[in-house]
Amino acid sequence: MRRFFRHRPAAFQPGSIAFRLIVAVLAVELASSILVVGLSFGYERHAHFHAFDVLLHGHVDSILGAVQDADDTEKNVMLVQADLHLPHDDIYEVYDSNGRLLGRSPNWQGIPPNTPAPSQSPYMELTVNGHPYRVLRFQGSRIIDVAEPGGGKLRQFTILYGAPTFHVWRAIRGAVEFYAVGSLLLLLITGPLIAWLLHRGLLPLRQLASLASQVSVDSWQFSPPASAHLTPELAPLTLAIENVLQRLEQSFTQQKTFVSDAAHELKTAVAVIKSTLQLLGMKRRTVAEYQAGLERCLADSHRLEEIVAKMLTLAREENAAAAAGPRPASDLTECLDSAVAQLETFAALRGVKVEVAIAFSGVSLVPLTREDCSLLLSNLILNALQHSPAKTLVEIRLAQRGENAELRIQDHGDGIDPAALPHVFDRFYRGDPARSRNTGGSGLGLAICKAIVEKAGGSIDLVSQPDPNLPHQGTTVTVHLPLAREAEACQPQPVLPSA
Amino acid sequence: MRVLLVEDEVRLADNLAAALRDGPGFAVDWAEDGQVGDDCACNRCYDLIILDLMLPKLDGLSVLKRLRGRHDVTPVLILTAKDGADSIIQLLNAGADDYLAKPFDLGELIARAKALIRRGKGAAHPTLSVGSVEVNTLEQTVRRAGVLVELSPTEYHILEYLMHRPRVIVSKRELLEHLYDYNWEHHSNVIEAHVSNLRKKLDGALPEPAPVIETMRGRGYRLALELQSDLEPDLEQSQ
């Protein structure tokens, strides 16, 4: 593509639009010049032969004028050839009404006997002495001896007069040749002219391409000239490029942010482990101190491991969004029951009571795999438990809302700062480090939940109104998931014992 | 010396504080977010501020800008997990004195912390000498006219602090502020006892000693005037 625009002549290589356009235009031109040549041939032939025929008639008239009274007893007529001044190539014959030959040109033996009978047309084509002739058969009458008493007699004659046609043909050919050569010259001139005009005309397209080719991962700047938006042919292309670039940039920025956030998290986690080890090595310590240090290192490594695992989960959930294949289905009620059962011990340890209320009439199948569904529920419940002070209640409500399943999980913790609320689903975001770090949060839990819910075509919202006057107002997470229709829902996946 | 550590990662902060206390024997205050860090820094009792960049509530850069906006010249060491020259340039231009990229070496952190404190007090070399007293801040050893003097950690820290500020009267309150962290019970008679012991030990090293530390009644302490003529030029200039 770059080469295409860099080398000028290459713009007209076979297969390019410009090349095809030029070929098409030249073909049309060629066809029209052939037509012009054909038409001019027809017209020239008609015009020349018309003039030729007029000439034949003129000669016939002069022959008629040369017919004289023969001054013999039988009142015969004769042709006075001495009076005739006719082109020496021409041929003629004159017969009277009785069929008697009155005269004939010296260079002719008359109509060959095998000549077909004269048709309606007064003209016929003959070959005389090897040359093509056009012959006019003329039935004429003339009053001979006007001076005689009674005003003379009306006599009938038949005159055949022919002249060679090769002069005419030569003239026609000359005219046609003129047109043909003219057309050809025009063709030769217009070819490069069209190429040049096309090259000029396609300039905005090349400019657009060169602008687009300057876009790279580091520089997303694409500012097409205003004319690109106003040109009907370029506008859709320009718009498409702009949209694609915008989406790409967005996704790149997202990825970059994720990578940088992930790097920050991992570096911090590694810094913790490294500093613990170095602190341990700073001086001689007792066995108990070493043991405590090792335990801390182990705990830190465990956290690092958890961050990596969650990052991978998040990457999987976000990338699987467009995956094809059969729609998964799992029973939300069942997943909820097992998730609650799983976290029972944790809740008891923290002294938090969990209350589950399920108001569901039909089967609560949602388009999620069982793993995702369990992960979503346990993440949300764990979150609520972690943010619940002792002796408070976590309420879980599952209900049907039209086509959707609605899950509400409410805790009675301190709630979330309104300033932090818009960011709670951001990756690696921690509303309050003192709280989430101490409870082992990685800042990825809610991001994973959001990815899972969005993959299933649902929505997740978080409402929190911390009010100093109303302590333990808490946070409510609401998840809406589309319910799979009964007919569409295949066998729910078998319940696996949770790990 | 007293250090303010502003770091939101609890485990890392624990380790850093422990290392700074165990190693060079600094008093360490820990702030877990930018807001608390900024409030602490307002006390102006720190010899060094170690500042993480990504902090909740108020990020490290903002803390730094506020600090320098108050014309606070306390040395600042930035901890960052961000790569890239741009952010480092931005930090240094905003008034940071040094930075360390995570994950860092604890030894390097301590060395840089010491260097920054030293520089902040106008000394270029880790060995400080005023008159016949020589303090090696790396080994934390003290010599009086070449004779090694054994000191307790607190006695050493008092002497080191005074060595950084020769000729200047240092109040008991200042000594308390710079030698003990926030969690310590503040009693000025603790200082008096330590200074008394320090004096005895320093003078015990010589057969006919001249007093090293003068007590300015009701005002504080200073290194004895007889040492004035022997002061190193750079120390003089710094005051």
CSV table of N, CA and C in Angstrom, one decimal, chain A residues 260-261 263-265 267-279 282-283 285 296-297 299-300 303 430-434 437-438, chain B residues 7-12 14-16 18-20 22-24 32-33 52 54 56-57 80-83 101-107 110:
chain,number,residue,atom,x,y,z
A,260,SER,N,0.0,-1.0,33.3
A,260,SER,CA,0.7,-0.1,34.2
A,260,SER,C,0.2,-0.4,35.6
A,261,ASP,N,-1.1,-0.5,35.8
A,261,ASP,CA,-1.7,-0.8,37.1
A,261,ASP,C,-1.2,-2.1,37.6
A,263,ALA,N,1.5,-3.7,36.8
A,263,ALA,CA,2.9,-3.6,37.1
A,263,ALA,C,3.1,-3.0,38.5
A,264,HIS,N,2.3,-1.9,38.7
A,264,HIS,CA,2.4,-1.3,40.0
A,264,HIS,C,2.0,-2.2,41.1
A,265,GLU,N,1.0,-3.0,41.0
A,265,GLU,CA,0.5,-3.9,42.0
A,265,GLU,C,1.6,-5.0,42.2
A,267,LYS,N,4.8,-4.9,41.4
A,267,LYS,CA,6.1,-4.4,42.0
A,267,LYS,C,5.9,-4.1,43.5
A,268,THR,N,4.8,-3.6,43.8
A,268,THR,CA,4.5,-3.3,45.3
A,268,THR,C,4.6,-4.6,46.0
A,269,ALA,N,3.9,-5.7,45.5
A,269,ALA,CA,3.9,-6.9,46.2
A,269,ALA,C,5.3,-7.5,46.3
A,270,VAL,N,6.1,-7.4,45.2
A,270,VAL,CA,7.4,-7.9,45.3
A,270,VAL,C,8.3,-7.1,46.3
A,271,ALA,N,8.0,-5.8,46.3
A,271,ALA,CA,8.8,-4.9,47.2
A,271,ALA,C,8.5,-5.3,48.6
A,272,VAL,N,7.3,-5.7,48.9
A,272,VAL,CA,6.9,-6.2,50.3
A,272,VAL,C,7.8,-7.4,50.6
A,273,ILE,N,7.8,-8.4,49.8
A,273,ILE,CA,8.5,-9.6,50.0
A,273,ILE,C,10.0,-9.4,50.2
A,274,LYS,N,10.5,-8.6,49.2
A,274,LYS,CA,11.9,-8.3,49.2
A,274,LYS,C,12.3,-7.6,50.5
A,275,SER,N,11.5,-6.6,50.9
A,275,SER,CA,11.9,-5.8,52.1
A,275,SER,C,11.8,-6.7,53.3
A,276,THR,N,10.8,-7.6,53.4
A,276,THR,CA,10.7,-8.5,54.5
A,276,THR,C,12.0,-9.4,54.6
A,277,LEU,N,12.4,-9.9,53.5
A,277,LEU,CA,13.6,-10.8,53.5
A,277,LEU,C,14.9,-10.0,53.9
A,278,GLN,N,15.0,-8.8,53.4
A,278,GLN,CA,16.2,-8.0,53.7
A,278,GLN,C,16.2,-7.5,55.1
A,279,LEU,N,15.0,-7.2,55.6
A,279,LEU,CA,14.9,-6.8,57.0
A,279,LEU,C,15.4,-7.9,57.9
A,282,MET,N,19.1,-8.2,58.0
A,282,MET,CA,19.9,-7.0,58.4
A,282,MET,C,20.8,-7.2,59.7
A,283,LYS,N,20.3,-8.1,60.5
A,283,LYS,CA,21.2,-8.5,61.6
A,283,LYS,C,20.8,-9.9,62.1
A,285,ARG,N,19.3,-12.8,64.1
A,285,ARG,CA,18.0,-12.8,64.8
A,285,ARG,C,17.8,-14.1,65.4
A,296,ARG,N,5.7,-14.4,57.4
A,296,ARG,CA,5.2,-13.2,56.8
A,296,ARG,C,5.5,-13.2,55.2
A,297,CYS,N,6.7,-13.7,54.9
A,297,CYS,CA,7.0,-13.9,53.5
A,297,CYS,C,6.0,-14.8,52.8
A,299,ALA,N,3.0,-15.4,53.6
A,299,ALA,CA,1.7,-14.7,53.5
A,299,ALA,C,1.7,-13.7,52.3
A,300,ASP,N,2.9,-13.0,52.2
A,300,ASP,CA,3.0,-12.0,51.2
A,300,ASP,C,3.0,-12.7,49.8
A,303,ARG,N,-0.4,-13.5,48.8
A,303,ARG,CA,-1.1,-12.4,48.2
A,303,ARG,C,-0.7,-12.1,46.8
A,430,ARG,N,-9.0,0.9,45.1
A,430,ARG,CA,-9.3,0.6,46.4
A,430,ARG,C,-9.9,1.8,47.1
A,431,GLY,N,-11.1,1.7,47.5
A,431,GLY,CA,-11.8,2.9,48.1
A,431,GLY,C,-11.1,3.3,49.3
A,432,ASP,N,-10.7,2.4,50.2
A,432,ASP,CA,-10.0,2.8,51.4
A,432,ASP,C,-8.9,1.8,51.7
A,433,PRO,N,-7.7,2.1,51.6
A,433,PRO,CA,-6.6,1.1,51.6
A,433,PRO,C,-6.6,0.5,53.0
A,434,ALA,N,-6.8,1.3,54.0
A,434,ALA,CA,-6.7,0.7,55.4
A,434,ALA,C,-7.7,-0.4,55.5
A,437,ARG,N,-6.9,-3.3,52.1
A,437,ARG,CA,-5.6,-4.0,52.2
A,437,ARG,C,-5.6,-4.9,53.4
A,438,ASN,N,-6.1,-4.4,54.5
A,438,ASN,CA,-6.1,-5.2,55.7
A,438,ASN,C,-7.0,-6.5,55.5
B,7,GLU,N,3.1,5.8,53.2
B,7,GLU,CA,3.0,4.6,52.3
B,7,GLU,C,1.7,3.9,52.7
B,8,ASP,N,0.9,3.5,51.6
B,8,ASP,CA,-0.4,2.9,51.9
B,8,ASP,C,-0.4,1.4,52.1
B,9,GLU,N,0.7,0.8,51.6
B,9,GLU,CA,0.8,-0.6,51.7
B,9,GLU,C,1.3,-1.0,53.1
B,10,VAL,N,0.4,-1.5,53.9
B,10,VAL,CA,0.7,-1.7,55.3
B,10,VAL,C,1.9,-2.6,55.5
B,11,ARG,N,2.0,-3.7,54.8
B,11,ARG,CA,3.1,-4.6,55.0
B,11,ARG,C,4.5,-3.9,54.7
B,12,LEU,N,4.4,-3.2,53.6
B,12,LEU,CA,5.7,-2.6,53.1
B,12,LEU,C,6.1,-1.5,54.1
B,14,ASP,N,5.4,-1.4,57.3
B,14,ASP,CA,5.9,-2.1,58.5
B,14,ASP,C,7.4,-2.4,58.3
B,15,ASN,N,7.7,-3.0,57.2
B,15,ASN,CA,9.1,-3.4,56.9
B,15,ASN,C,10.0,-2.2,56.9
B,16,LEU,N,9.6,-1.2,56.2
B,16,LEU,CA,10.4,0.0,56.0
B,16,LEU,C,10.7,0.7,57.4
B,18,ALA,N,10.5,-0.7,60.3
B,18,ALA,CA,11.4,-1.6,61.1
B,18,ALA,C,12.8,-1.5,60.7
B,19,ALA,N,13.1,-1.4,59.3
B,19,ALA,CA,14.4,-1.3,58.8
B,19,ALA,C,15.1,0.0,59.2
B,20,LEU,N,14.3,1.1,59.2
B,20,LEU,CA,14.8,2.4,59.5
B,20,LEU,C,15.1,2.6,61.0
B,22,ASP,N,15.7,-0.2,63.0
B,22,ASP,CA,16.8,-1.1,63.4
B,22,ASP,C,18.1,-0.7,62.9
B,23,GLY,N,18.2,-0.2,61.6
B,23,GLY,CA,19.4,0.1,61.0
B,23,GLY,C,20.0,1.4,61.5
B,24,PRO,N,19.7,2.5,60.9
B,24,PRO,CA,20.3,3.8,61.4
B,24,PRO,C,19.7,4.3,62.7
B,32,GLU,N,-0.7,6.6,56.5
B,32,GLU,CA,-1.2,5.6,55.6
B,32,GLU,C,-1.8,6.2,54.4
B,33,ASP,N,-2.1,7.5,54.4
B,33,ASP,CA,-2.6,8.1,53.1
B,33,ASP,C,-2.0,9.5,53.0
B,52,ASP,N,5.4,7.6,49.2
B,52,ASP,CA,5.0,6.8,48.1
B,52,ASP,C,4.2,7.7,47.1
B,54,MET,N,1.6,6.6,44.7
B,54,MET,CA,0.2,6.2,44.6
B,54,MET,C,-0.4,6.1,45.9
B,56,PRO,N,-3.9,6.8,48.5
B,56,PRO,CA,-5.3,7.2,48.5
B,56,PRO,C,-5.5,8.6,49.1
B,57,LYS,N,-6.6,9.2,48.8
B,57,LYS,CA,-7.0,10.5,49.2
B,57,LYS,C,-6.2,11.7,48.6
B,80,THR,N,8.4,4.9,44.0
B,80,THR,CA,7.5,4.9,42.9
B,80,THR,C,7.5,3.5,42.2
B,81,ALA,N,6.4,3.1,41.8
B,81,ALA,CA,6.4,1.8,41.0
B,81,ALA,C,6.2,2.2,39.5
B,82,LYS,N,6.2,3.5,39.2
B,82,LYS,CA,6.0,3.9,37.8
B,82,LYS,C,7.3,4.0,37.1
B,83,ASP,N,7.3,3.5,35.9
B,83,ASP,CA,8.5,3.6,35.1
B,83,ASP,C,8.4,4.9,34.2
B,101,ALA,N,12.8,3.2,42.7
B,101,ALA,CA,11.7,2.5,42.0
B,101,ALA,C,11.5,1.2,42.8
B,102,LYS,N,10.2,0.8,42.9
B,102,LYS,CA,9.9,-0.4,43.5
B,102,LYS,C,10.1,-1.5,42.5
B,103,PRO,N,10.5,-2.7,42.9
B,103,PRO,CA,10.9,-3.1,44.2
B,103,PRO,C,12.3,-2.7,44.5
B,104,PHE,N,12.6,-2.1,45.6
B,104,PHE,CA,13.9,-1.5,45.8
B,104,PHE,C,14.7,-2.4,46.8
B,105,ASP,N,16.0,-2.0,47.0
B,105,ASP,CA,16.8,-2.7,47.9
B,105,ASP,C,16.8,-1.9,49.2
B,106,LEU,N,16.5,-2.7,50.3
B,106,LEU,CA,16.4,-2.0,51.6
B,106,LEU,C,17.7,-1.3,52.0
B,107,GLY,N,18.8,-1.9,51.7
B,107,GLY,CA,20.1,-1.3,52.0
B,107,GLY,C,20.3,0.0,51.3
B,110,ILE,N,18.1,2.7,52.8
B,110,ILE,CA,18.7,3.3,54.0
B,110,ILE,C,19.9,4.2,53.7
